[in-house]
Amino acid sequence: RPWIIFSYDLRAGKLTRIGDDGGGGFDDNGVVSPSGRYVAYVRYQVCGLCCTTAALVVLDVQTRRSESFEPDTIDNDEKARLTGLRWTGESIIEYDAEFHRESECNRGIQRPSRYSTGRLEVKQVLKEQ
């Protein structure tokens, strides 16, 4: 079942469905762009015993179109977990990522192997169709 995404207008008292997502879950770090046009959030997917991967999703509230972005990993054993999102302009979003090795997780090692911060423009995620 998809997760349903709503917006609520406090002045009008109106609830509006703006999209849905078929991912494994969401975190509580969703952020709205300064104009309110875009919503960015982290979608989780489970890929193994210890591994949970995360993708950054950008949703255009006006068109109800969404696309996802996953940070580049070094190899198939490395999995990214996004830990923070923030808008630095109307169409620029930054994210923090932790990278974990699934093979280490399977041996009980839970610490990230590396960290990074990335920056994207909305047009890099919501490519023209």
Short mmCIF file of C-alpha atoms in Angstrom, two decimals:
data_model
loop_
_atom_site.label_atom_id
_atom_site.label_comp_id
_atom_site.label_asym_id
_atom_site.label_seq_id
_atom_site.Cartn_x
_atom_site.Cartn_y
_atom_site.Cartn_z
CA ARG A 1 0.00 0.00 0.00
CA PRO A 2 1.32 3.43 -0.82
CA TRP A 3 1.90 6.14 1.76
CA ILE A 4 -0.46 9.03 1.05
CA ILE A 5 0.87 12.58 1.33
CA PHE A 6 -1.52 15.38 2.29
CA SER A 7 -1.30 19.10 2.80
CA TYR A 8 -3.51 21.00 5.20
CA ASP A 9 -4.48 24.65 4.75
CA LEU A 10 -5.02 26.09 8.24
CA ARG A 11 -6.86 29.19 7.01
CA ALA A 12 -9.31 27.29 4.81
CA GLY A 13 -9.46 24.18 6.99
CA LYS A 14 -8.92 22.13 3.83
CA LEU A 15 -7.11 18.80 3.48
CA THR A 16 -5.69 18.05 0.01
CA ARG A 17 -4.01 14.92 -1.28
CA ILE A 18 -0.79 15.97 -3.01
CA GLY A 19 0.81 12.63 -3.76
CA ASP A 20 1.67 9.13 -2.66
CA ASP A 21 4.79 7.05 -2.30
CA GLY A 22 5.36 3.32 -2.53
CA GLY A 23 8.54 3.26 -0.42
CA GLY A 24 9.10 1.29 2.75
CA GLY A 25 8.59 4.30 5.01
CA PHE A 26 9.39 7.92 5.74
CA ASP A 27 11.45 9.71 8.31
CA ASP A 28 10.34 12.80 10.19
CA ASN A 29 12.76 15.13 8.40
CA GLY A 30 10.51 16.29 5.55
CA VAL A 31 11.14 19.91 4.60
CA VAL A 32 9.12 22.40 2.57
CA SER A 33 10.83 24.83 0.19
CA PRO A 34 10.66 28.54 1.06
CA SER A 35 7.81 29.15 -1.44
CA GLY A 36 5.91 26.01 -0.42
CA ARG A 37 6.05 24.61 -3.96
CA TYR A 38 8.33 21.64 -3.17
CA VAL A 39 8.46 19.09 -0.41
CA ALA A 40 11.61 17.03 0.12
CA TYR A 41 11.67 13.92 2.30
CA VAL A 42 13.59 10.70 2.83
CA ARG A 43 12.09 7.40 1.62
CA TYR A 44 13.42 4.22 3.21
CA GLN A 45 13.74 0.79 1.66
CA VAL A 46 15.00 -2.36 3.35
CA CYS A 47 17.53 -4.32 1.29
CA GLY A 48 18.75 -7.02 3.62
CA LEU A 49 19.23 -8.15 7.20
CA CYS A 50 21.06 -5.01 8.34
CA CYS A 51 20.69 -2.72 5.40
CA THR A 52 18.20 0.10 5.10
CA THR A 53 18.81 2.45 2.19
CA ALA A 54 17.44 5.94 1.83
CA ALA A 55 16.53 8.06 -1.17
CA LEU A 56 15.85 11.77 -1.29
CA VAL A 57 12.43 12.45 -2.84
CA VAL A 58 11.34 15.82 -4.16
CA LEU A 59 7.61 16.37 -4.69
CA ASP A 60 6.29 19.30 -6.73
CA VAL A 61 3.10 20.23 -4.88
CA GLN A 62 1.64 22.04 -7.91
CA THR A 63 2.08 19.24 -10.44
CA ARG A 64 2.02 16.37 -7.89
CA ARG A 65 5.03 14.91 -9.64
CA SER A 66 7.84 13.37 -7.61
CA GLU A 67 11.21 11.81 -8.34
CA SER A 68 13.91 10.32 -6.16
CA PHE A 69 17.67 10.62 -5.90
CA GLU A 70 20.11 8.23 -4.23
CA PRO A 71 23.66 9.28 -3.33
CA ASP A 72 26.44 7.50 -5.18
CA THR A 73 28.06 4.62 -3.31
CA ILE A 74 31.54 3.16 -3.71
CA ASP A 75 30.31 -0.40 -4.36
CA ASN A 76 27.32 -2.73 -3.81
CA ASP A 77 28.27 -3.34 -0.17
CA GLU A 78 27.98 0.33 0.74
CA LYS A 79 24.51 1.67 1.60
CA ALA A 80 23.56 5.33 2.10
CA ARG A 81 21.37 6.65 4.90
CA LEU A 82 20.28 10.27 4.65
CA THR A 83 20.34 12.01 8.00
CA GLY A 84 19.39 15.60 7.26
CA LEU A 85 17.69 17.78 4.67
CA ARG A 86 17.58 21.55 4.33
CA TRP A 87 16.65 24.06 1.64
CA THR A 88 19.33 26.66 0.95
CA GLY A 89 17.26 28.46 -1.69
CA GLU A 90 13.97 28.01 -3.53
CA SER A 91 15.36 25.26 -5.74
CA ILE A 92 18.47 24.04 -3.89
CA ILE A 93 18.42 21.32 -1.28
CA GLU A 94 21.31 20.00 0.79
CA TYR A 95 21.50 16.61 2.44
CA ASP A 96 23.77 14.85 4.91
CA ALA A 97 24.51 11.16 4.39
CA GLU A 98 26.05 8.33 6.38
CA PHE A 99 27.44 5.39 4.49
CA HIS A 100 27.37 1.92 6.05
CA ARG A 101 28.92 -1.33 4.88
CA GLU A 102 26.37 -4.13 4.87
CA SER A 103 29.11 -6.73 5.44
CA GLU A 104 30.19 -4.93 8.63
CA CYS A 105 26.59 -4.61 9.79
CA ASN A 106 26.15 -8.37 9.38
CA ARG A 107 29.14 -8.79 11.76
CA GLY A 108 27.54 -6.44 14.32
CA ILE A 109 29.46 -3.26 13.41
CA GLN A 110 26.94 -0.41 13.29
CA ARG A 111 29.16 2.65 12.81
CA PRO A 112 29.19 4.52 9.47
CA SER A 113 32.25 4.02 7.29
CA ARG A 114 32.08 7.60 5.97
CA TYR A 115 29.97 10.77 5.89
CA SER A 116 29.23 13.31 3.19
CA THR A 117 27.13 16.36 2.44
CA GLY A 118 25.56 16.87 -0.98
CA ARG A 119 23.76 19.65 -2.76
CA LEU A 120 21.17 19.33 -5.53
CA GLU A 121 19.05 21.60 -7.64
CA VAL A 122 15.41 20.59 -7.98
CA LYS A 123 15.86 20.24 -11.76
CA GLN A 124 18.50 17.54 -11.13
CA VAL A 125 15.86 15.44 -9.36
CA LEU A 126 12.68 16.49 -11.19
CA LYS A 127 14.02 16.06 -14.70
CA GLU A 128 11.89 17.32 -17.59
CA GLN A 129 9.66 14.67 -19.11
#
